[in-house]
XYZ file of C-alpha atoms in Angstrom:
436
model
C 30.383 1.039 30.174
C 28.490 -2.252 30.024
C 26.536 -3.027 26.865
C 23.138 -3.042 28.553
C 23.789 0.405 30.041
C 24.462 1.731 26.548
C 21.148 0.240 25.477
C 19.339 1.938 28.363
C 20.842 5.353 27.591
C 20.077 4.970 23.864
C 16.361 4.507 24.571
C 15.999 8.031 25.981
C 16.326 9.837 22.605
C 13.640 7.554 21.177
C 11.185 8.567 23.922
C 12.069 12.222 23.419
C 11.366 11.862 19.699
C 7.883 10.526 20.466
C 7.158 13.453 22.810
C 8.533 16.005 20.347
C 6.660 14.454 17.432
C 3.274 14.411 19.155
C 3.897 17.935 20.462
C 4.543 19.081 16.893
C 1.256 17.503 15.763
C -0.692 19.293 18.501
C 0.973 22.615 17.695
C 0.264 22.212 14.001
C -3.408 21.307 14.549
C -4.441 23.521 17.463
C -1.550 25.971 17.802
C -1.028 24.899 21.413
C 1.165 22.499 23.327
C -0.591 19.664 25.144
C 0.939 17.836 28.116
C -0.512 14.606 26.740
C 2.445 14.473 24.338
C 4.710 14.017 27.369
C 2.420 11.252 28.608
C 2.710 9.435 25.276
C 6.489 9.759 25.452
C 6.509 8.402 29.008
C 4.319 5.426 28.022
C 6.569 4.648 25.071
C 9.661 4.906 27.264
C 8.022 2.618 29.834
C 7.339 -0.041 27.194
C 10.897 0.185 25.918
C 12.270 0.001 29.460
C 10.261 -3.163 30.025
C 11.774 -4.669 26.874
C 15.225 -3.487 27.976
C 14.899 -5.204 31.367
C 13.765 -8.397 29.645
C 16.776 -8.275 27.285
C 19.097 -7.505 30.209
C 17.893 -10.638 32.023
C 17.634 -13.070 29.113
C 20.278 -11.833 26.621
C 22.900 -9.950 28.648
C 25.547 -10.102 25.911
C 23.360 -9.102 22.946
C 24.163 -6.091 20.773
C 23.206 -2.950 22.758
C 22.124 -0.841 19.780
C 19.768 -3.083 17.797
C 16.713 -2.566 20.009
C 17.185 1.236 20.464
C 17.403 1.599 16.673
C 14.147 -0.334 16.340
C 12.607 2.005 18.934
C 13.632 5.046 16.864
C 12.074 3.520 13.735
C 8.879 2.816 15.663
C 8.874 6.470 16.775
C 8.883 7.598 13.165
C 5.969 5.286 12.460
C 3.765 6.194 15.431
C 4.205 9.935 14.993
C 3.712 9.941 11.227
C 0.623 7.707 11.408
C -0.894 10.025 14.023
C -0.058 13.021 11.828
C -1.644 11.345 8.766
C -4.733 9.554 10.074
C -5.280 10.828 13.585
C -5.722 9.035 16.884
C -7.639 5.983 15.622
C -4.971 4.396 13.438
C -2.175 5.596 15.745
C -3.873 3.807 18.646
C -4.173 0.621 16.590
C -0.518 0.895 15.557
C 0.473 1.351 19.219
C -1.484 -1.784 20.089
C 0.366 -3.710 17.397
C 3.630 -2.345 18.800
C 2.736 -3.747 22.241
C 1.757 -7.113 20.722
C 5.013 -7.049 18.781
C 6.953 -6.654 22.025
C 5.039 -9.616 23.496
C 5.847 -11.767 20.451
C 9.446 -10.516 20.628
C 9.737 -11.770 24.212
C 7.974 -15.047 23.390
C 10.377 -15.716 20.501
C 13.383 -15.253 22.779
C 11.897 -17.596 25.385
C 10.744 -20.298 22.945
C 13.843 -20.276 20.746
C 16.542 -19.563 23.296
C 18.547 -22.249 21.523
C 17.569 -21.061 18.052
C 19.799 -23.665 16.417
C 17.032 -26.206 17.038
C 15.212 -24.564 14.131
C 17.577 -26.441 11.816
C 15.783 -29.668 12.709
C 12.545 -28.343 11.192
C 13.902 -26.580 8.125
C 11.802 -28.433 5.544
C 8.671 -27.993 7.627
C 9.465 -24.279 7.991
C 10.071 -23.950 4.249
C 6.809 -25.715 3.423
C 4.926 -23.441 5.792
C 6.590 -20.384 4.253
C 5.533 -21.380 0.735
C 1.981 -21.957 1.969
C 1.961 -18.530 3.623
C 3.296 -16.934 0.456
C 0.544 -18.422 -1.704
C -2.248 -18.103 0.866
C -3.484 -14.713 -0.467
C -4.407 -16.466 -3.719
C -6.956 -18.739 -2.014
C -10.444 -17.774 -3.306
C -12.567 -16.104 -0.676
C -9.598 -15.566 1.605
C -7.130 -13.445 -0.359
C -7.464 -9.681 -0.775
C -6.879 -8.274 -4.267
C -5.483 -4.734 -4.220
C -3.487 -2.729 -6.708
C -3.170 -5.604 -9.142
C -1.723 -8.088 -6.639
C -2.773 -10.511 -3.912
C -0.864 -9.304 -0.869
C -3.032 -10.172 2.132
C -5.760 -12.389 3.507
C -8.870 -11.206 5.288
C -9.935 -12.836 8.529
C -12.855 -11.701 10.710
C -11.897 -8.277 11.997
C -8.339 -8.331 10.667
C -6.320 -8.154 7.439
C -3.100 -10.143 7.528
C -0.064 -10.196 5.186
C 1.412 -13.740 5.261
C 4.531 -12.900 3.165
C 5.851 -10.875 6.117
C 6.234 -14.060 8.158
C 7.230 -16.158 5.147
C 10.389 -14.068 4.712
C 11.663 -15.160 8.143
C 10.940 -18.825 7.394
C 12.730 -18.666 4.033
C 15.853 -17.225 5.673
C 15.860 -19.952 8.335
C 15.607 -22.665 5.657
C 18.356 -21.181 3.496
C 20.696 -20.722 6.455
C 20.246 -24.313 7.562
C 20.413 -25.843 4.088
C 23.523 -23.948 3.014
C 25.291 -24.705 6.282
C 25.160 -28.390 5.322
C 25.743 -28.094 1.581
C 27.952 -25.065 1.067
C 31.065 -27.184 0.402
C 29.240 -29.209 -2.233
C 27.934 -26.043 -3.887
C 31.398 -24.510 -3.943
C 32.795 -27.636 -5.635
C 31.596 -29.592 -8.655
C 32.804 -30.297 -12.180
C 34.477 -27.496 -14.120
C 32.727 -26.623 -17.401
C 34.020 -23.756 -19.593
C 36.109 -22.517 -16.691
C 33.269 -22.541 -14.130
C 32.494 -25.079 -11.450
C 28.959 -26.407 -11.804
C 27.607 -27.797 -8.492
C 25.905 -31.213 -8.421
C 22.254 -30.925 -9.355
C 21.113 -32.713 -6.169
C 22.573 -29.870 -4.101
C 21.707 -27.068 -6.516
C 18.128 -28.283 -6.988
C 16.567 -26.755 -3.839
C 18.071 -23.362 -4.689
C 16.700 -23.582 -8.223
C 13.334 -24.526 -6.717
C 13.449 -21.390 -4.568
C 14.217 -19.294 -7.653
C 11.215 -20.929 -9.299
C 9.095 -20.118 -6.249
C 10.090 -16.463 -6.533
C 9.034 -16.448 -10.173
C 5.861 -18.329 -9.269
C 5.024 -15.647 -6.715
C 5.217 -13.063 -9.488
C 2.793 -15.093 -11.576
C 0.344 -16.308 -8.949
C 0.084 -13.358 -6.571
C 1.711 -10.604 -8.634
C 3.818 -9.509 -5.645
C 7.097 -8.147 -7.009
C 8.239 -6.884 -3.598
C 8.064 -10.260 -1.832
C 9.884 -11.921 -4.711
C 12.702 -9.394 -4.473
C 12.976 -9.855 -0.697
C 13.240 -13.627 -0.933
C 15.600 -13.578 -3.867
C 17.841 -10.910 -2.304
C 18.175 -13.030 0.831
C 18.932 -16.100 -1.308
C 21.778 -14.411 -3.196
C 23.284 -12.878 -0.054
C 23.287 -16.146 1.883
C 24.610 -18.147 -1.093
C 27.475 -15.682 -1.553
C 28.457 -15.717 2.134
C 28.193 -19.518 2.283
C 30.205 -20.285 -0.867
C 32.327 -17.138 -1.390
C 31.561 -17.375 -5.109
C 30.501 -14.159 -6.817
C 29.585 -16.187 -9.911
C 26.460 -17.437 -8.093
C 25.349 -13.847 -7.514
C 26.004 -12.805 -11.108
C 24.214 -15.850 -12.509
C 21.361 -15.378 -10.048
C 20.875 -11.728 -11.001
C 20.920 -12.606 -14.693
C 18.404 -15.405 -14.151
C 16.109 -13.182 -12.097
C 16.378 -10.401 -14.677
C 15.558 -12.788 -17.505
C 12.609 -14.242 -15.640
C 11.328 -10.807 -14.658
C 11.590 -9.583 -18.262
C 9.640 -12.575 -19.504
C 6.913 -12.130 -16.905
C 6.762 -8.375 -17.410
C 6.001 -8.926 -21.084
C 3.268 -11.460 -20.300
C 1.576 -10.093 -17.157
C -0.317 -6.805 -17.741
C -0.124 -5.748 -14.088
C 3.681 -5.885 -14.023
C 3.946 -4.169 -17.399
C 1.678 -1.380 -16.089
C 3.962 -0.872 -13.084
C 6.974 -0.557 -15.375
C 5.212 1.944 -17.636
C 4.184 4.004 -14.593
C 7.801 3.989 -13.456
C 9.127 5.096 -16.839
C 6.420 7.678 -17.602
C 4.738 8.774 -14.349
C 3.716 12.175 -15.718
C 2.186 10.871 -18.935
C -1.431 12.197 -18.899
C -2.785 8.922 -20.281
C -1.106 6.879 -17.550
C -1.770 9.419 -14.808
C -5.532 8.912 -14.901
C -5.644 5.261 -15.988
C -6.700 2.382 -13.703
C -3.563 1.155 -11.897
C -1.955 4.255 -13.366
C 0.764 6.600 -12.162
C -1.444 9.004 -10.145
C -0.073 7.809 -6.802
C 3.560 7.691 -7.923
C 3.501 11.055 -9.689
C 1.988 12.880 -6.706
C 4.567 11.277 -4.438
C 7.273 12.880 -6.588
C 5.613 16.277 -6.216
C 5.348 15.862 -2.438
C 9.005 14.903 -2.038
C 10.159 17.704 -4.334
C 8.146 20.229 -2.316
C 9.926 19.072 0.855
C 13.289 20.361 -0.315
C 16.189 20.067 2.110
C 14.449 20.966 5.366
C 10.814 20.079 4.637
C 7.622 22.085 4.367
C 6.971 21.695 8.067
C 5.270 19.037 10.104
C 1.792 18.343 8.753
C 2.167 20.615 5.724
C 2.324 17.993 2.974
C -1.043 17.961 1.194
C -2.684 14.553 1.467
C -6.071 15.512 0.007
C -7.189 17.757 -2.825
C -8.078 21.082 -1.137
C -11.792 21.385 -0.437
C -12.476 17.694 -1.085
C -11.996 14.322 0.541
C -10.271 12.911 -2.545
C -6.803 11.576 -1.795
C -3.941 13.462 -3.411
C -1.510 10.815 -2.132
C -3.343 7.479 -1.860
C -2.320 5.167 0.987
C -0.140 7.778 2.757
C 0.291 5.719 5.940
C 1.259 2.495 4.164
C 2.700 2.473 0.634
C 3.531 6.179 0.482
C 4.582 6.975 4.051
C 8.146 7.729 2.897
C 6.915 10.444 0.530
C 4.993 12.078 3.397
C 8.066 11.947 5.640
C 10.173 13.550 2.907
C 7.541 16.205 2.212
C 7.193 17.144 5.888
C 10.794 16.761 7.072
C 12.708 17.245 3.833
C 15.785 15.484 2.550
C 17.500 15.672 5.937
C 14.552 14.082 7.761
C 14.307 11.295 5.185
C 18.086 10.815 5.317
C 17.867 10.499 9.095
C 15.377 7.658 8.680
C 17.561 5.900 6.112
C 20.666 6.292 8.303
C 18.748 4.622 11.144
C 17.992 1.689 8.847
C 21.629 1.537 7.744
C 22.815 1.462 11.348
C 20.351 -1.316 12.154
C 21.468 -3.357 9.141
C 25.140 -2.794 9.990
C 24.583 -4.100 13.530
C 22.957 -7.181 12.041
C 25.962 -7.773 9.797
C 28.282 -7.230 12.745
C 26.425 -9.962 14.623
C 27.043 -12.192 11.588
C 30.763 -11.374 11.608
C 31.064 -12.243 15.301
C 29.044 -15.481 15.057
C 31.056 -18.616 15.778
C 29.029 -21.157 13.787
C 27.917 -21.202 10.163
C 24.181 -21.380 10.790
C 24.238 -18.307 13.055
C 26.366 -16.384 10.590
C 24.121 -17.161 7.638
C 20.961 -16.500 9.663
C 22.126 -13.018 10.703
C 23.184 -12.195 7.131
C 19.841 -13.341 5.740
C 17.711 -11.476 8.276
C 19.702 -8.265 7.823
C 19.543 -8.574 4.042
C 15.764 -9.054 4.083
C 15.330 -5.739 5.934
C 17.826 -4.024 3.626
C 16.085 -5.266 0.473
C 12.639 -4.422 1.859
C 13.696 -0.836 2.604
C 15.339 -0.538 -0.810
C 12.269 -1.893 -2.602
C 9.792 0.542 -1.044
C 12.048 3.618 -0.845
C 13.476 2.936 -4.306
C 9.966 2.505 -5.675
C 8.650 5.736 -4.164
C 11.752 7.631 -5.346
C 11.524 6.039 -8.836
C 14.861 4.242 -8.614
C 13.052 0.988 -9.455
C 9.442 0.184 -10.424
C 7.108 0.772 -7.504
C 5.726 -2.142 -5.520
C 3.814 -1.969 -2.289
C 5.733 -3.538 0.596
C 5.620 -2.148 4.160
C 8.428 0.115 5.322
C 9.653 -1.891 8.359
C 8.431 -0.544 11.731
C 7.259 2.713 10.109
C 4.361 1.873 7.777
C 0.934 1.151 9.240
C 0.191 -2.547 9.578
C 0.171 -5.180 12.273
C 1.538 -8.194 10.406
C 4.659 -6.268 9.395
C 5.368 -5.173 12.968
C 4.826 -8.649 14.405
C 7.017 -10.386 11.811
C 9.793 -7.820 12.143
C 9.850 -8.161 15.933
C 10.366 -11.916 15.457
C 13.232 -11.035 13.111
C 14.768 -8.663 15.685
C 14.468 -11.308 18.408
C 16.367 -13.820 16.257
C 19.077 -11.243 15.524
C 19.504 -10.543 19.233
C 19.676 -14.276 19.962
C 22.463 -14.645 17.390
C 24.247 -11.575 18.759
C 24.029 -12.768 22.358
C 25.538 -16.132 21.496
C 28.261 -14.517 19.390
C 29.287 -12.051 22.121
C 29.039 -14.511 24.993
C 32.395 -15.406 26.626
C 33.669 -18.795 25.526
C 33.493 -20.032 29.103
C 29.701 -19.491 29.084
C 28.973 -21.252 25.776
């Protein structure tokens, strides 16, 4: 069966999930089944079919499973946001999904030959750094939870780091394509090859930018995303595990230093270590949110409490039991409602998506494409690990959006650009040699 036919068939389960999810919400709220759930499923399927036809025409050789997996993730998000906050936020999220599809198509059209991006790598990197630091501009940045994560424009709140992550990956892929041989060589000191400083300098500057982000905007999650992409691309480009080990040690040392000097980061670590400490539980920037997320996930068990059964508010009040349930804590709500198996299903979908991205990298015929696919896939992998690991107390919690699932327009738009670039790489990699 042709690849595009597999893609078409794979979109049907995603539409069925939307219909089933909205039907479950209606049953839970009014104890009756509404036909409007089928309408929502049909609309979602129609949008996905439109995207499928566009991909079939423009990228006929692209991976057939990347877009259906994205559609399944979007299903999780739309249904859970409707279950949490009702029709208003779900409608806004659906609008962002449509705009994301438009930007997805525009990216494919504008960057059909995505290798041209190499010509603008320093401009892209400069723009990414500006975007990363933009939330710190007085009067423009939004301070929330001890960090500057977004900027506020008239009628909209925007998270620039979501787009900066794509720009950083493009820069690293282009830079390392040209300098990977120089980085892999160099003079041997104490048994290790030390690359020339003129080639190592930009990578050290990026490490410094990651540390600077911790200091200036207090955003641990963005720093981890950028640094994870850096280490992954450096390892693939040079095939030297010593870079990864040294990079992890350097990041750990820098993080330890900053954690002991920045109260906000130290508070996050204390909340992670002692979430049920009564003094921390009720303190400003305390562990109230994290501790209640643990209770919600534990109550879900293996099969979940049932759709809509996780308590989001203190009974009889409007006080949030789980603050920010549709953004930072959406994974805890999913686990509470659907249990370990439902949460595992979501994580398996992410793993499949990431694996298809790495497969595109393996099939790529040029270094830039290979490194670009590795970097984009790693960014999604690290982002999922950061938020899921934070909610589950594997690592200190930091608020980054769960890709395609958490409420937020900037995350959806940036991730659709990322998916478009992955499909462009995949299409070129799978294209017959006679067509290249």
